[in-house]
PDB file of C-alpha atoms in Angstrom:
ATOM      1  CA  MET A   1       0.070   0.093   0.028  1.00 83.00           C
ATOM      2  CA  GLN A   2       2.826   2.704   0.780  1.00 83.00           C
ATOM      3  CA  VAL A   3       4.231   2.058  -2.973  1.00 88.00           C
ATOM      4  CA  TRP A   4       0.843   1.887  -4.898  1.00 90.00           C
ATOM      5  CA  GLY A   5      -1.966   3.343  -3.047  1.00 85.00           C
ATOM      6  CA  THR A   6      -2.941   5.613  -0.156  1.00 79.00           C
ATOM      7  CA  PRO A   7      -0.294   5.073   2.337  1.00 78.00           C
ATOM      8  CA  ARG A   8      -1.519   4.109   6.062  1.00 76.00           C
ATOM      9  CA  LEU A   9      -0.219   3.022   9.073  1.00 75.00           C
ATOM     10  CA  THR A  10       0.073  -0.714   9.451  1.00 76.00           C
ATOM     11  CA  GLY A  11       0.988  -3.154  12.329  1.00 78.00           C
ATOM     12  CA  ASP A  12       2.800  -5.579  10.239  1.00 85.00           C
ATOM     13  CA  VAL A  13       4.654  -6.369   7.248  1.00 88.00           C
ATOM     14  CA  ASP A  14       3.435  -9.141   4.852  1.00 88.00           C
ATOM     15  CA  VAL A  15       6.080 -10.565   2.405  1.00 89.00           C
ATOM     16  CA  THR A  16       5.455 -13.511  -0.145  1.00 89.00           C
ATOM     17  CA  ALA A  17       8.320 -15.907  -0.851  1.00 88.00           C
ATOM     18  CA  GLU A  18       9.085 -18.831  -2.671  1.00 87.00           C
ATOM     19  CA  LEU A  19      10.844 -21.525  -0.876  1.00 84.00           C
ATOM     20  CA  ARG A  20      13.428 -23.307  -2.898  1.00 81.00           C
ATOM     21  CA  GLY A  21      13.459 -27.054  -1.584  1.00 78.00           C
ATOM     22  CA  GLU A  22      11.465 -28.245   1.377  1.00 77.00           C
ATOM     23  CA  ASP A  23      13.619 -27.485   4.213  1.00 82.00           C
ATOM     24  CA  PRO A  24      12.878 -24.095   5.768  1.00 84.00           C
ATOM     25  CA  ALA A  25      15.842 -24.097   8.253  1.00 87.00           C
ATOM     26  CA  PRO A  26      17.843 -21.841   5.904  1.00 89.00           C
ATOM     27  CA  LEU A  27      15.219 -19.256   5.454  1.00 90.00           C
ATOM     28  CA  VAL A  28      14.658 -19.320   9.465  1.00 92.00           C
ATOM     29  CA  ALA A  29      18.392 -19.094   9.867  1.00 94.00           C
ATOM     30  CA  ALA A  30      18.817 -16.228   7.317  1.00 94.00           C
ATOM     31  CA  MET A  31      16.331 -14.196   9.070  1.00 95.00           C
ATOM     32  CA  ARG A  32      17.524 -14.848  12.504  1.00 95.00           C
ATOM     33  CA  GLU A  33      20.924 -13.426  11.190  1.00 97.00           C
ATOM     34  CA  ALA A  34      19.259 -10.318   9.753  1.00 96.00           C
ATOM     35  CA  GLY A  35      17.496  -9.772  13.207  1.00 96.00           C
ATOM     36  CA  PHE A  36      14.146 -11.551  13.050  1.00 96.00           C
ATOM     37  CA  ASP A  37      12.953 -13.908  15.601  1.00 96.00           C
ATOM     38  CA  LEU A  38      10.083 -16.549  15.297  1.00 95.00           C
ATOM     39  CA  ARG A  39       6.685 -15.815  16.924  1.00 95.00           C
ATOM     40  CA  VAL A  40       5.434 -19.308  17.364  1.00 92.00           C
ATOM     41  CA  GLY A  41       7.124 -22.438  18.951  1.00 88.00           C
ATOM     42  CA  ASP A  42       6.051 -25.252  16.523  1.00 86.00           C
ATOM     43  CA  ILE A  43       7.124 -23.619  13.488  1.00 86.00           C
ATOM     44  CA  ALA A  44       6.713 -26.944  11.460  1.00 85.00           C
ATOM     45  CA  GLY A  45       3.322 -27.291  12.450  1.00 88.00           C
ATOM     46  CA  PHE A  46       2.155 -23.754  12.077  1.00 90.00           C
ATOM     47  CA  VAL A  47       3.863 -23.526   8.606  1.00 88.00           C
ATOM     48  CA  LYS A  48       2.284 -26.895   7.562  1.00 87.00           C
ATOM     49  CA  ARG A  49      -1.013 -25.448   8.347  1.00 90.00           C
ATOM     50  CA  THR A  50      -1.025 -21.857   7.374  1.00 90.00           C
ATOM     51  CA  ARG A  51       2.116 -21.596   4.874  1.00 88.00           C
ATOM     52  CA  VAL A  52       3.237 -18.350   7.188  1.00 92.00           C
ATOM     53  CA  PHE A  53       6.414 -18.092   8.958  1.00 94.00           C
ATOM     54  CA  PRO A  54       5.681 -15.432  11.652  1.00 95.00           C
ATOM     55  CA  PHE A  55       8.554 -13.261  12.513  1.00 96.00           C
ATOM     56  CA  VAL A  56       9.369 -10.389  14.459  1.00 96.00           C
ATOM     57  CA  HIS A  57      11.958  -7.838  14.056  1.00 95.00           C
ATOM     58  CA  ARG A  58      14.133  -7.776  17.082  1.00 95.00           C
ATOM     59  CA  ASP A  59      14.729  -3.688  17.028  1.00 95.00           C
ATOM     60  CA  SER A  60      11.573  -2.490  16.137  1.00 93.00           C
ATOM     61  CA  SER A  61       9.223  -5.027  17.265  1.00 94.00           C
ATOM     62  CA  ILE A  62       7.382  -4.815  14.099  1.00 92.00           C
ATOM     63  CA  PRO A  63       5.828  -8.245  12.977  1.00 94.00           C
ATOM     64  CA  VAL A  64       6.554  -9.499   9.758  1.00 95.00           C
ATOM     65  CA  ASP A  65       4.721 -12.513   8.147  1.00 94.00           C
ATOM     66  CA  VAL A  66       6.607 -14.284   5.381  1.00 93.00           C
ATOM     67  CA  VAL A  67       3.919 -16.024   3.187  1.00 89.00           C
ATOM     68  CA  LEU A  68       5.060 -19.126   1.240  1.00 89.00           C
ATOM     69  CA  ALA A  69       3.821 -18.636  -2.244  1.00 86.00           C
ATOM     70  CA  GLY A  70       1.819 -21.675  -3.646  1.00 82.00           C
ATOM     71  CA  PRO A  71       1.622 -22.907  -7.045  1.00 82.00           C
ATOM     72  CA  GLY A  72      -0.682 -21.193  -9.649  1.00 84.00           C
ATOM     73  CA  LEU A  73      -1.714 -17.754  -8.741  1.00 85.00           C
ATOM     74  CA  GLU A  74       1.057 -16.736  -5.980  1.00 85.00           C
ATOM     75  CA  GLU A  75       3.598 -17.773  -8.471  1.00 86.00           C
ATOM     76  CA  GLU A  76       2.365 -15.549 -11.226  1.00 90.00           C
ATOM     77  CA  PHE A  77       2.409 -12.604  -8.545  1.00 91.00           C
ATOM     78  CA  LEU A  78       5.965 -13.162  -7.859  1.00 91.00           C
ATOM     79  CA  GLU A  79       6.544 -13.204 -11.522  1.00 91.00           C
ATOM     80  CA  ARG A  80       4.634  -9.935 -12.296  1.00 93.00           C
ATOM     81  CA  ALA A  81       6.300  -8.492  -9.211  1.00 94.00           C
ATOM     82  CA  ILE A  82       7.867  -4.777  -9.949  1.00 94.00           C
ATOM     83  CA  PRO A  83      11.371  -3.823  -8.788  1.00 95.00           C
ATOM     84  CA  VAL A  84      11.024  -0.630  -6.540  1.00 93.00           C
ATOM     85  CA  ASP A  85      13.585   1.423  -4.981  1.00 92.00           C
ATOM     86  CA  LEU A  86      12.903   1.434  -1.292  1.00 86.00           C
ATOM     87  CA  GLY A  87      15.118   3.400   0.659  1.00 87.00           C
ATOM     88  CA  GLY A  88      18.099   2.651  -1.578  1.00 91.00           C
ATOM     89  CA  THR A  89      17.146  -1.115  -1.820  1.00 91.00           C
ATOM     90  CA  LEU A  90      15.622  -2.292  -5.255  1.00 94.00           C
ATOM     91  CA  LEU A  91      12.739  -4.748  -3.556  1.00 90.00           C
ATOM     92  CA  PRO A  92      10.121  -6.720  -5.822  1.00 93.00           C
ATOM     93  CA  VAL A  93       6.843  -5.610  -4.997  1.00 93.00           C
ATOM     94  CA  ILE A  94       3.529  -6.922  -5.908  1.00 94.00           C
ATOM     95  CA  SER A  95       1.988  -5.050  -8.924  1.00 95.00           C
ATOM     96  CA  PRO A  96      -0.981  -2.657  -8.219  1.00 96.00           C
ATOM     97  CA  GLU A  97      -3.200  -4.984 -10.285  1.00 96.00           C
ATOM     98  CA  ASP A  98      -2.232  -7.869  -8.242  1.00 95.00           C
ATOM     99  CA  LEU A  99      -2.481  -5.985  -5.008  1.00 95.00           C
ATOM    100  CA  ILE A 100      -6.119  -4.842  -5.707  1.00 95.00           C
ATOM    101  CA  VAL A 101      -7.219  -8.616  -6.307  1.00 95.00           C
ATOM    102  CA  THR A 102      -5.638  -9.866  -3.166  1.00 93.00           C
ATOM    103  CA  LYS A 103      -7.612  -6.909  -1.305  1.00 93.00           C
ATOM    104  CA  LEU A 104     -10.685  -7.715  -2.763  1.00 94.00           C
ATOM    105  CA  VAL A 105     -10.483 -11.417  -2.116  1.00 92.00           C
ATOM    106  CA  ALA A 106      -9.859 -10.441   1.460  1.00 90.00           C
ATOM    107  CA  GLY A 107     -12.857  -8.258   1.563  1.00 91.00           C
ATOM    108  CA  ARG A 108     -12.494  -6.799   4.995  1.00 91.00           C
ATOM    109  CA  PRO A 109     -13.497  -3.276   5.239  1.00 92.00           C
ATOM    110  CA  LYS A 110      -9.707  -1.665   5.372  1.00 90.00           C
ATOM    111  CA  ASP A 111      -8.912  -4.006   2.280  1.00 92.00           C
ATOM    112  CA  LEU A 112     -11.697  -2.584   0.332  1.00 93.00           C
ATOM    113  CA  GLU A 113     -10.321   0.929   1.526  1.00 92.00           C
ATOM    114  CA  ASP A 114      -6.937  -0.025   0.385  1.00 93.00           C
ATOM    115  CA  ALA A 115      -8.254  -1.259  -3.100  1.00 94.00           C
ATOM    116  CA  ARG A 116     -10.105   2.255  -3.547  1.00 93.00           C
ATOM    117  CA  GLY A 117      -6.840   3.860  -2.490  1.00 93.00           C
ATOM    118  CA  ILE A 118      -4.942   2.244  -5.218  1.00 95.00           C
ATOM    119  CA  LEU A 119      -7.637   2.915  -7.969  1.00 94.00           C
ATOM    120  CA  ARG A 120      -7.749   6.692  -6.803  1.00 92.00           C
ATOM    121  CA  GLU A 121      -3.696   6.653  -7.192  1.00 91.00           C
ATOM    122  CA  ARG A 122      -3.508   4.629 -10.314  1.00 91.00           C
ATOM    123  CA  ALA A 123      -6.659   4.012 -12.117  1.00 87.00           C
ATOM    124  CA  ARG A 124      -5.326   5.563 -15.502  1.00 88.00           C
ATOM    125  CA  HIS A 125      -2.414   3.344 -15.667  1.00 92.00           C
ATOM    126  CA  LEU A 126      -3.778  -0.157 -14.216  1.00 95.00           C
ATOM    127  CA  ASP A 127      -4.592  -2.943 -16.547  1.00 96.00           C
ATOM    128  CA  ILE A 128      -8.025  -3.224 -15.747  1.00 95.00           C
ATOM    129  CA  ARG A 129      -8.612  -6.007 -18.056  1.00 95.00           C
ATOM    130  CA  ARG A 130      -5.954  -8.168 -16.365  1.00 95.00           C
ATOM    131  CA  ILE A 131      -7.752  -7.537 -13.072  1.00 96.00           C
ATOM    132  CA  ARG A 132     -11.037  -8.455 -14.369  1.00 95.00           C
ATOM    133  CA  ARG A 133      -9.326 -11.662 -15.854  1.00 94.00           C
ATOM    134  CA  THR A 134      -7.497 -12.645 -12.656  1.00 94.00           C
ATOM    135  CA  LEU A 135     -10.646 -11.987 -10.635  1.00 95.00           C
ATOM    136  CA  ARG A 136     -12.887 -14.319 -12.952  1.00 93.00           C
ATOM    137  CA  LEU A 137     -10.293 -16.944 -12.802  1.00 91.00           C
ATOM    138  CA  LEU A 138      -9.995 -16.801  -9.146  1.00 90.00           C
ATOM    139  CA  GLY A 139     -13.701 -16.479  -8.446  1.00 91.00           C
ATOM    140  CA  GLU A 140     -14.060 -19.897 -10.497  1.00 91.00           C
ATOM    141  CA  ALA A 141     -11.491 -21.630  -8.598  1.00 89.00           C
ATOM    142  CA  ILE A 142     -12.573 -20.613  -5.018  1.00 89.00           C
ATOM    143  CA  ALA A 143     -16.351 -20.474  -5.873  1.00 92.00           C
ATOM    144  CA  ARG A 144     -16.799 -16.431  -5.225  1.00 90.00           C
ATOM    145  CA  THR A 145     -19.014 -15.163  -7.674  1.00 89.00           C
ATOM    146  CA  ASP A 146     -18.771 -11.619  -6.087  1.00 92.00           C
ATOM    147  CA  LEU A 147     -15.010 -10.654  -7.000  1.00 94.00           C
ATOM    148  CA  GLN A 148     -15.862  -8.869 -10.235  1.00 93.00           C
ATOM    149  CA  ARG A 149     -18.706  -7.263  -9.077  1.00 93.00           C
ATOM    150  CA  ALA A 150     -16.998  -5.827  -6.065  1.00 93.00           C
ATOM    151  CA  PHE A 151     -14.325  -4.531  -8.375  1.00 95.00           C
ATOM    152  CA  ASP A 152     -16.665  -2.910 -10.430  1.00 94.00           C
ATOM    153  CA  ARG A 153     -18.296  -1.374  -7.690  1.00 93.00           C
ATOM    154  CA  GLU A 154     -14.970   0.026  -6.246  1.00 92.00           C
ATOM    155  CA  LEU A 155     -13.838   1.324  -9.789  1.00 92.00           C
ATOM    156  CA  GLU A 156     -17.070   3.181 -10.393  1.00 92.00           C
ATOM    157  CA  SER A 157     -17.038   4.745  -6.598  1.00 89.00           C
ATOM    158  CA  VAL A 158     -13.569   5.926  -7.309  1.00 88.00           C
ATOM    159  CA  ARG A 159     -14.880   7.181 -10.889  1.00 87.00           C
ATOM    160  CA  ALA A 160     -18.039   8.909  -9.574  1.00 87.00           C
ATOM    161  CA  LYS A 161     -15.682  10.674  -6.868  1.00 84.00           C
ATOM    162  CA  ARG A 162     -13.547  11.936  -9.707  1.00 80.00           C
ATOM    163  CA  ARG A 163     -16.453  13.167 -11.598  1.00 79.00           C
ATOM    164  CA  THR A 164     -18.022  15.099  -8.719  1.00 77.00           C
ATOM    165  CA  ARG A 165     -14.730  16.363  -7.090  1.00 69.00           C
ATOM    166  CA  PRO A 166     -15.303  19.759  -5.912  1.00 65.00           C
ATOM    167  CA  GLY A 167     -13.143  22.842  -7.725  1.00 59.00           C
ATOM    168  CA  ARG A 168     -12.915  20.485 -10.840  1.00 53.00           C
ATOM    169  CA  ARG A 169     -14.319  22.549 -13.905  1.00 51.00           C
ATOM    170  CA  ARG A 170     -15.516  20.398 -16.833  1.00 49.00           C
ATOM    171  CA  VAL A 171     -14.455  21.819 -20.116  1.00 46.00           C
ATOM    172  CA  ARG A 172     -17.258  21.761 -22.548  1.00 43.00           C
ATOM    173  CA  ARG A 173     -15.920  21.454 -26.107  1.00 47.00           C
ATOM    174  CA  ARG A 174     -17.672  23.565 -28.583  1.00 44.00           C
ATOM    175  CA  PRO A 175     -18.845  21.956 -31.688  1.00 45.00           C
ATOM    176  CA  LYS A 176     -16.896  22.526 -34.552  1.00 47.00           C
ATOM    177  CA  LEU A 177     -18.450  25.035 -37.226  1.00 44.00           C
ATOM    178  CA  ARG A 178     -18.267  23.847 -40.868  1.00 42.00           C
TER     179      ARG A 178
END
């Protein structure tokens, strides 16, 4: 959200990663070395149930959830990630289109507001067809028929606010005289 939408204060950081091989020990060791501790004791059981490694940054106490990418859609999200310079470090960040999809699937009020924030900031530059296509495919896969309607509703809400924004003058074009 900090990159593509309306920045907001958040209580954690979510990262999606592809784990190479089956052994999570190298990931846990690298995170510990970088200043992160696990927030659960039974990591193997927790990861098996949730596909999430819950860490906390030692110095700042900020929770960081490392979500393991599953086959299919999450792999596509990783492939489409966009390198963004964040404080001098180039990091792959989920595309704004894919972030909108994840926010609509989550569907909580704050997630829908996040989706609207991305649409407000980036609507003119988004691949709307790709969002609709991804939502259609995902909706079919998880039996959620509401996803495309939810997107269309949020998109129309943003467009309607843009049309009625105070102080914005509409320029009427005069017909050409022949």
